[in-house]
Coordinates of C-alpha atoms and ligand atoms in Angstrom, one line a residue:
M7 CA -2.4 21.1 -25.0
A8 CA -0.3 17.7 -25.0
K9 CA -1.8 14.8 -24.6
I10 CA -0.6 11.0 -23.9
N11 CA -0.4 8.2 -24.8
E12 CA -3.1 6.6 -22.8
N13 CA -1.5 2.7 -23.7
F14 CA 0.9 3.1 -21.5
L15 CA -1.5 3.5 -18.5
K16 CA -2.6 0.1 -19.0
L17 CA 1.1 -1.4 -18.8
Q18 CA 0.8 -3.3 -14.9
A19 CA 3.6 -2.0 -12.5
G20 CA 7.1 -3.1 -13.5
Y21 CA 6.3 -5.8 -10.6
L22 CA 8.3 -9.2 -10.2
F23 CA 12.5 -7.0 -9.6
P24 CA 11.4 -4.2 -7.9
E25 CA 9.1 -6.5 -5.0
I26 CA 12.5 -8.6 -4.8
T27 CA 14.3 -5.6 -3.9
R28 CA 11.8 -4.0 -1.8
R29 CA 11.6 -7.6 -0.2
V30 CA 15.2 -7.6 0.4
R31 CA 16.0 -4.8 1.4
K32 CA 13.7 -4.6 4.0
Y33 CA 14.9 -8.3 6.1
Q34 CA 17.9 -6.8 5.1
Q35 CA 17.1 -4.0 6.9
N36 CA 16.1 -5.7 9.9
N37 CA 19.1 -8.4 10.4
K38 CA 21.7 -5.9 9.2
S39 CA 25.0 -8.4 9.8
T40 CA 23.2 -11.0 7.8
R41 CA 25.0 -12.2 5.0
I42 CA 22.6 -12.5 1.3
I43 CA 23.0 -15.1 -2.0
S44 CA 21.4 -14.3 -5.1
L45 CA 20.6 -16.3 -7.1
G46 CA 18.0 -14.9 -8.5
I47 CA 20.1 -12.5 -10.7
G48 CA 19.8 -12.7 -14.9
D49 CA 22.9 -10.7 -15.5
V50 CA 26.4 -12.3 -15.9
T51 CA 29.5 -11.4 -13.3
Q52 CA 31.6 -13.0 -15.2
P53 CA 34.7 -9.8 -16.7
L54 CA 34.7 -10.1 -20.4
A55 CA 37.5 -12.8 -21.9
P56 CA 41.0 -11.1 -22.2
A57 CA 40.7 -11.6 -26.2
V58 CA 37.5 -9.3 -26.8
V59 CA 39.3 -7.2 -24.6
D60 CA 42.5 -6.8 -26.8
A61 CA 41.0 -6.5 -29.2
M62 CA 38.7 -3.7 -27.8
K63 CA 41.6 -1.7 -26.4
I64 CA 42.9 -1.7 -30.0
A65 CA 39.7 -0.6 -31.7
L66 CA 40.0 2.5 -29.2
D67 CA 43.6 2.9 -30.2
D68 CA 42.4 3.2 -34.0
M69 CA 39.9 5.7 -32.5
T70 CA 43.1 8.4 -31.2
K71 CA 44.6 8.4 -34.7
E72 CA 43.4 10.6 -37.9
N73 CA 44.0 7.4 -40.7
T74 CA 42.4 5.2 -37.9
F75 CA 39.4 7.0 -36.5
R76 CA 36.0 6.1 -37.1
G77 CA 33.0 8.2 -37.0
Y78 CA 29.4 7.1 -38.2
G79 CA 29.4 4.0 -38.6
P80 CA 27.2 1.8 -40.6
E81 CA 23.7 1.1 -39.5
Q82 CA 23.4 -2.1 -39.8
G83 CA 26.6 -2.7 -39.0
Y84 CA 30.3 -3.2 -39.7
D85 CA 30.7 -6.0 -41.6
F86 CA 34.2 -7.7 -40.4
L87 CA 31.2 -8.1 -37.4
I88 CA 28.2 -8.6 -40.4
K89 CA 30.4 -11.8 -42.1
E90 CA 32.3 -13.1 -38.6
I91 CA 28.9 -14.1 -37.4
I92 CA 27.3 -15.3 -40.5
E93 CA 30.3 -17.3 -41.4
N94 CA 30.2 -18.9 -37.6
D95 CA 26.9 -18.7 -36.0
F96 CA 25.4 -20.3 -39.6
E97 CA 27.4 -22.0 -42.1
P98 CA 28.7 -24.9 -39.9
R99 CA 24.8 -25.2 -38.5
G100 CA 23.6 -25.3 -43.0
V101 CA 22.1 -22.3 -42.8
K102 CA 22.9 -19.7 -46.0
L103 CA 22.5 -15.7 -45.0
D104 CA 23.1 -12.7 -46.8
K105 CA 25.1 -9.4 -45.2
S106 CA 22.1 -7.6 -45.8
E107 CA 20.0 -9.8 -43.5
V108 CA 21.3 -9.0 -40.4
F109 CA 20.9 -5.8 -38.4
V110 CA 23.6 -5.2 -35.6
S111 CA 22.5 -2.8 -33.6
D112 CA 22.6 -2.7 -29.4
G113 CA 20.6 -5.2 -28.1
A114 CA 18.7 -8.0 -28.0
K115 CA 15.8 -6.2 -26.0
C116 CA 15.6 -2.8 -27.8
D117 CA 15.2 -5.0 -31.0
I118 CA 12.4 -7.2 -29.8
A119 CA 10.9 -4.0 -28.4
N120 CA 11.4 -2.6 -31.7
I121 CA 10.0 -4.9 -34.2
Q122 CA 6.2 -4.7 -33.1
E123 CA 6.8 -1.1 -34.9
I124 CA 6.8 -2.2 -38.4
F125 CA 3.8 -4.1 -37.5
S126 CA -0.3 -3.4 -37.3
T127 CA -2.0 -2.8 -33.9
D128 CA -4.3 -5.4 -35.2
N129 CA -3.1 -8.3 -35.1
V130 CA -3.1 -10.4 -32.6
I131 CA 0.1 -11.7 -31.0
A132 CA 0.7 -15.3 -29.0
V133 CA 2.6 -15.1 -26.1
T134 CA 4.0 -17.9 -23.5
D135 CA 3.2 -18.1 -20.2
P136 CA 5.6 -17.7 -18.0
V137 CA 6.8 -14.7 -20.2
Y138 CA 9.5 -12.8 -21.2
P139 CA 8.1 -10.0 -19.6
V140 CA 9.3 -7.1 -22.8
Y141 CA 7.2 -9.4 -25.3
V142 CA 3.9 -8.5 -23.7
D143 CA 4.5 -5.0 -22.1
T144 CA 6.1 -3.7 -26.1
N145 CA 2.5 -4.6 -27.1
V146 CA 0.6 -2.7 -25.1
M147 CA 2.6 0.7 -25.5
A148 CA 1.9 0.5 -28.9
G149 CA -2.3 -1.0 -28.2
R150 CA -2.0 -4.0 -29.4
A151 CA -3.4 -5.9 -26.1
G152 CA -6.0 -4.2 -25.2
N153 CA -6.8 -3.9 -21.3
V154 CA -5.4 -5.5 -18.0
K155 CA -7.6 -8.4 -16.6
Q156 CA -7.9 -9.8 -12.9
N157 CA -4.8 -12.6 -13.4
G158 CA -2.6 -9.5 -15.2
Q159 CA -2.7 -10.7 -18.0
Y160 CA -4.1 -8.3 -21.4
E161 CA -7.8 -9.3 -23.1
N162 CA -6.4 -8.9 -27.0
I163 CA -2.9 -11.0 -26.0
L164 CA -3.3 -14.9 -27.0
Y165 CA -1.2 -16.8 -23.8
M166 CA 0.4 -20.0 -24.8
P167 CA 0.8 -21.4 -20.9
C168 CA 3.8 -23.8 -20.2
T169 CA 3.3 -26.3 -17.3
A170 CA 5.1 -29.5 -15.9
E171 CA 2.3 -31.2 -18.2
N172 CA 3.4 -29.9 -21.5
N173 CA 6.6 -30.1 -21.2
F174 CA 7.1 -26.8 -20.7
L175 CA 6.4 -26.3 -24.6
P176 CA 3.4 -24.4 -25.9
Q177 CA 1.0 -25.9 -27.7
L178 CA -0.1 -24.3 -30.9
P179 CA -2.9 -22.1 -30.1
D180 CA -6.8 -23.4 -32.2
A181 CA -7.3 -19.8 -32.5
D182 CA -5.9 -17.1 -35.2
V183 CA -3.0 -15.4 -35.0
D184 CA -0.2 -13.8 -36.7
I185 CA 2.1 -13.0 -34.3
I186 CA 4.5 -15.2 -32.3
Y187 CA 6.8 -15.3 -29.9
L188 CA 9.2 -17.8 -28.6
C189 CA 12.2 -18.0 -26.6
F190 CA 14.7 -21.2 -27.1
P191 CA 16.3 -21.5 -25.3
N192 CA 14.3 -20.5 -22.4
N193 CA 13.4 -17.7 -20.1
P194 CA 11.9 -18.4 -17.5
T195 CA 11.9 -22.6 -17.6
G196 CA 15.3 -22.7 -18.8
T197 CA 13.7 -25.6 -21.9
V198 CA 15.0 -26.4 -25.6
A199 CA 13.0 -27.0 -28.6
S200 CA 13.8 -30.0 -31.0
K201 CA 13.8 -29.3 -34.3
Q202 CA 10.8 -31.6 -34.4
T203 CA 9.3 -28.8 -32.5
L204 CA 10.3 -26.0 -34.3
K205 CA 9.3 -27.8 -37.3
K206 CA 5.3 -27.6 -36.2
W207 CA 5.9 -24.4 -34.8
V208 CA 7.0 -23.2 -38.7
E209 CA 4.8 -24.9 -40.3
F210 CA 1.1 -23.6 -38.8
A211 CA 3.1 -19.9 -38.8
K212 CA 3.3 -20.2 -42.8
R213 CA -0.4 -21.8 -42.7
K214 CA -1.6 -18.9 -40.5
K215 CA 0.5 -16.1 -43.2
A216 CA 2.2 -15.7 -39.5
V217 CA 5.2 -14.6 -38.3
I218 CA 7.3 -16.1 -35.5
F219 CA 9.8 -13.8 -33.2
F220 CA 11.9 -16.7 -32.0
D221 CA 14.6 -14.8 -29.4
A222 CA 17.5 -17.4 -29.0
A223 CA 20.0 -14.8 -26.8
Y224 CA 20.4 -18.3 -24.4
E225 CA 21.6 -20.5 -27.6
A226 CA 25.5 -20.0 -26.7
F227 CA 24.1 -22.3 -23.9
I228 CA 23.1 -25.5 -25.1
S229 CA 24.2 -28.4 -24.9
E230 CA 22.7 -31.1 -26.2
P231 CA 23.9 -31.6 -30.2
E232 CA 20.6 -32.5 -31.1
I233 CA 18.9 -29.5 -30.1
P234 CA 18.9 -27.1 -32.8
H235 CA 20.7 -23.2 -32.5
S236 CA 19.4 -21.3 -34.9
I237 CA 15.0 -21.6 -35.9
Y238 CA 16.4 -21.1 -39.7
E239 CA 17.9 -24.3 -39.1
I240 CA 13.9 -26.3 -40.4
P241 CA 13.6 -26.1 -43.5
D242 CA 11.5 -22.5 -44.7
A243 CA 11.8 -20.7 -41.2
K244 CA 13.1 -17.4 -42.9
N245 CA 9.3 -17.7 -44.8
V246 CA 7.9 -17.1 -41.9
A247 CA 11.2 -16.0 -38.7
V248 CA 12.6 -13.5 -37.5
E249 CA 15.5 -14.0 -34.7
F250 CA 17.8 -12.2 -32.4
R251 CA 20.8 -12.7 -31.0
S252 CA 23.0 -11.4 -27.6
Y253 CA 26.0 -11.2 -26.9
S254 CA 24.9 -10.0 -23.9
K255 CA 24.0 -13.7 -22.2
T256 CA 27.4 -15.6 -24.9
A257 CA 30.3 -13.4 -24.0
G258 CA 29.3 -10.7 -20.7
F259 CA 28.3 -8.4 -22.7
T260 CA 25.3 -6.3 -21.0
G261 CA 27.6 -3.4 -19.6
I262 CA 29.2 -3.3 -23.4
R263 CA 26.1 -3.8 -25.1
C264 CA 26.0 -5.2 -28.5
A265 CA 23.2 -8.0 -30.5
Y266 CA 22.2 -9.2 -34.0
A267 CA 19.3 -9.2 -35.4
V268 CA 18.6 -11.7 -38.7
I269 CA 15.2 -10.3 -41.2
P270 CA 15.9 -12.5 -44.1
K271 CA 14.8 -11.5 -47.5
Q272 CA 12.1 -13.8 -48.0
L273 CA 10.5 -12.8 -45.2
K274 CA 6.8 -11.6 -46.3
A275 CA 3.9 -10.1 -44.6
Y276 CA 0.4 -8.6 -46.2
T277 CA -1.1 -5.3 -46.7
K278 CA -5.0 -4.7 -45.8
D279 CA -6.0 -5.7 -48.7
G280 CA -2.7 -8.6 -49.1
K281 CA -1.0 -6.9 -51.1
T282 CA 3.1 -8.8 -50.2
V283 CA 5.0 -6.7 -48.6
D284 CA 9.3 -7.2 -47.6
V285 CA 9.6 -7.0 -44.0
N286 CA 13.6 -7.0 -44.6
H287 CA 13.3 -4.0 -45.9
L288 CA 10.6 -2.2 -44.1
W289 CA 13.5 -2.8 -41.1
N290 CA 15.8 -1.5 -42.1
R291 CA 14.2 1.8 -43.4
R292 CA 13.0 1.7 -39.4
H293 CA 16.7 1.0 -37.7
S294 CA 18.1 3.0 -40.2
T295 CA 15.9 6.6 -39.5
K296 CA 16.0 5.2 -36.0
F297 CA 18.9 4.0 -34.9
N298 CA 22.9 5.1 -35.4
G299 CA 24.8 1.9 -34.9
V300 CA 26.4 0.0 -32.8
S301 CA 30.2 2.1 -31.5
Y302 CA 32.5 0.6 -33.1
I303 CA 34.5 -0.3 -29.7
S304 CA 31.4 -2.9 -28.4
Q305 CA 31.6 -4.5 -33.0
R306 CA 35.5 -4.7 -32.7
G307 CA 34.7 -6.5 -29.2
A308 CA 31.8 -8.3 -30.5
Q309 CA 34.0 -9.8 -33.7
A310 CA 37.0 -11.2 -30.8
V311 CA 34.1 -13.9 -29.6
Y312 CA 34.8 -15.3 -33.4
S313 CA 38.5 -15.4 -32.3
S314 CA 39.4 -18.7 -32.2
E315 CA 41.9 -17.4 -28.2
G316 CA 38.2 -15.7 -27.7
K317 CA 36.1 -18.8 -29.1
K318 CA 37.8 -20.8 -26.4
Q319 CA 37.6 -18.1 -23.8
I320 CA 33.6 -18.0 -24.1
L321 CA 33.5 -21.1 -23.9
G322 CA 35.3 -21.7 -20.7
I323 CA 33.0 -18.6 -18.9
I324 CA 29.9 -20.7 -19.9
N325 CA 31.6 -23.8 -18.6
L326 CA 31.7 -22.2 -15.6
Y327 CA 27.6 -21.2 -15.5
M328 CA 27.2 -24.6 -16.6
S329 CA 29.0 -26.2 -14.1
N330 CA 26.5 -24.0 -11.6
A331 CA 23.4 -25.4 -13.5
R332 CA 24.6 -27.9 -13.0
L333 CA 25.1 -28.3 -9.4
I334 CA 21.9 -26.8 -8.7
R335 CA 20.3 -28.8 -10.9
N336 CA 21.7 -32.5 -8.7
K337 CA 21.4 -31.2 -5.3
L338 CA 18.2 -30.0 -5.3
S339 CA 16.7 -33.5 -7.6
E340 CA 18.8 -35.3 -4.1
L341 CA 16.7 -33.0 -1.9
G342 CA 13.6 -34.0 -3.3
Y343 CA 12.9 -31.2 -5.6
R344 CA 11.4 -31.3 -9.0
V345 CA 14.1 -29.6 -11.1
H346 CA 13.8 -28.2 -14.3
G347 CA 16.4 -26.8 -17.1
G348 CA 19.3 -26.5 -16.4
T349 CA 21.2 -28.2 -18.8
N350 CA 21.1 -26.5 -22.0
A351 CA 20.0 -23.1 -20.8
P352 CA 21.2 -20.9 -16.9
Y353 CA 18.3 -21.1 -15.4
V354 CA 16.8 -24.3 -13.2
W355 CA 13.2 -23.7 -12.6
V356 CA 11.8 -25.9 -9.2
K357 CA 8.6 -26.5 -8.3
T358 CA 7.7 -25.5 -5.7
P359 CA 7.2 -28.0 -1.8
D360 CA 4.0 -29.5 -1.0
D361 CA 3.2 -26.5 -3.5
T362 CA 3.3 -23.3 -2.2
D363 CA 2.5 -20.5 -3.3
S364 CA 5.6 -19.1 -4.8
W365 CA 5.6 -15.7 -3.2
D366 CA 5.0 -17.5 0.8
F367 CA 8.8 -20.4 -0.8
F368 CA 10.4 -17.2 -2.5
D369 CA 9.7 -15.2 1.2
L370 CA 10.9 -19.1 3.4
L371 CA 13.8 -19.0 1.4
L372 CA 14.7 -15.2 2.2
K373 CA 14.3 -15.5 5.7
K374 CA 15.2 -20.0 6.5
A375 CA 18.4 -19.3 3.9
N376 CA 19.2 -16.1 2.6
V377 CA 18.9 -17.3 -0.7
I378 CA 16.6 -15.1 -3.1
C379 CA 15.3 -16.9 -5.5
T380 CA 12.9 -15.2 -8.7
P381 CA 9.1 -16.3 -7.8
G382 CA 8.0 -17.9 -11.1
A383 CA 4.7 -16.3 -10.8
G384 CA 6.3 -13.2 -10.9
F385 CA 6.2 -14.1 -14.6
G386 CA 2.7 -15.1 -15.7
P387 CA 0.3 -17.3 -13.9
S388 CA 1.4 -20.2 -14.6
G389 CA 4.7 -20.1 -13.0
Q390 CA 2.9 -19.9 -9.9
G391 CA 3.9 -22.6 -7.9
Y392 CA 7.5 -22.3 -8.9
F393 CA 10.7 -20.0 -8.4
R394 CA 13.7 -19.8 -10.9
L395 CA 16.6 -20.3 -10.5
S396 CA 20.1 -18.3 -12.0
A397 CA 23.7 -19.9 -12.8
F398 CA 25.3 -16.7 -12.7
A399 CA 26.1 -16.5 -10.1
K400 CA 29.5 -17.2 -9.0
P401 CA 30.4 -20.4 -7.9
K402 CA 31.1 -20.2 -4.2
N403 CA 28.2 -18.5 -3.9
V404 CA 25.8 -20.8 -5.6
K405 CA 27.6 -23.5 -3.4
E406 CA 26.7 -21.5 -0.3
A407 CA 23.4 -21.1 -1.9
I408 CA 23.0 -24.6 -2.4
Q409 CA 24.2 -25.9 0.7
R410 CA 21.9 -23.1 2.6
I411 CA 18.8 -25.0 1.5
A412 CA 19.9 -28.5 2.0
E413 CA 20.4 -28.0 5.5
L414 CA 16.8 -26.0 5.0
Q415 CA 14.8 -29.6 5.0
I416 CA 11.8 -29.0 3.3
Ligands
PLP1429 C1 19.0 -11.1 -21.5 C2 18.3 -11.5 -22.7 C3 17.8 -10.5 -23.7 C4 19.1 -10.1 -23.7 O1 19.1 -8.8 -24.2 P1 20.3 -8.0 -24.4 O2 19.2 -6.6 -24.4 O3 20.6 -7.4 -25.6 O4 21.1 -7.9 -23.8 C5 16.8 -11.2 -25.0 N1 16.1 -12.0 -24.0 C6 15.6 -12.4 -23.0 C7 14.9 -13.7 -22.8 C8 16.9 -12.0 -21.7 O5 16.4 -12.9 -21.2

């Protein structure tokens, strides 16, 4: 008899995006000629930078010739890419890394989902509320979360509310925690962490002998010069943190797939009887057992992100998204909405007028303005009374959507 892993039965039905789709479909069926604009998407819309495309075409050509053909590459990624990562993403910010500390992968989502499996299932994890659901669901699957409570939260997870009162920055837990998930710039709130904030977390993790999983998928959208791009800009962070980066939002790779994780040599975790274990070594063992590397063509494309042409073109695309974000922020503020984020992140987190329920506001926006937003409550109880607008839409659609919201006069 094949028995199932019953932890999977504790997952809640994927609710947020399927529910949005269901409501939109129903409305569209009854209003066939209405043009609905989505500011709900978490996916990019601009095509790849030409420098990336050119590099991938050359890489594909390499694959057609006997003397440049490549089969399996190193599981950890090609040196040509790892070298660019270290020299461009870290050295200019004063962070030195060895090439054995960088692991190229096919996505930050997979890395963040997979990393927990080298840690014991009796670790207590802490996540923010609202939260990127991958952090929670992968711990549910592993059996670390326990059962779900009435409010949709799990009994063994420590949730750190992020609200306007704390500027959407989680407070240090007063309980013992072993693993902490942080995401800055944040999805969904668009919040960033200062050096001071990250220092507080690094010191906390050191005190608790805990590990921080730092999701920096939106690092490229940081515009304010004093905001750290990497947690390793904080002294001692290499002793307590893993960092996740991705070309998905940075360079439009959501359909190409390429990302990387940094696992410093100094990072230690512990056996039950308190012996130290090298996390980098274990991750290397896991990664090379379960993963056979990212396509050569994708990695050549990622390498081109760091060429001088590539950098210029990608900055142009990021600026386009960020001018969308600025427009959303400015117009909604003028209309009297309380807006957050959107300065160092492609997401704007907005308070619903008069504390309207997130889903009620979603329906109102859909039916009265024909605009799709993402209801904040879908990311956790502290997201109730908020909605997220994405700057990843095409500029002309953003302009029209904002105009429609303005005409609502609420
Ligand atoms: C989009 C996103 C990622 C990136 O995932 P990929 O698998 O690299 O495409 C990671 N974390 C967050 C919070 C995201 O929104």
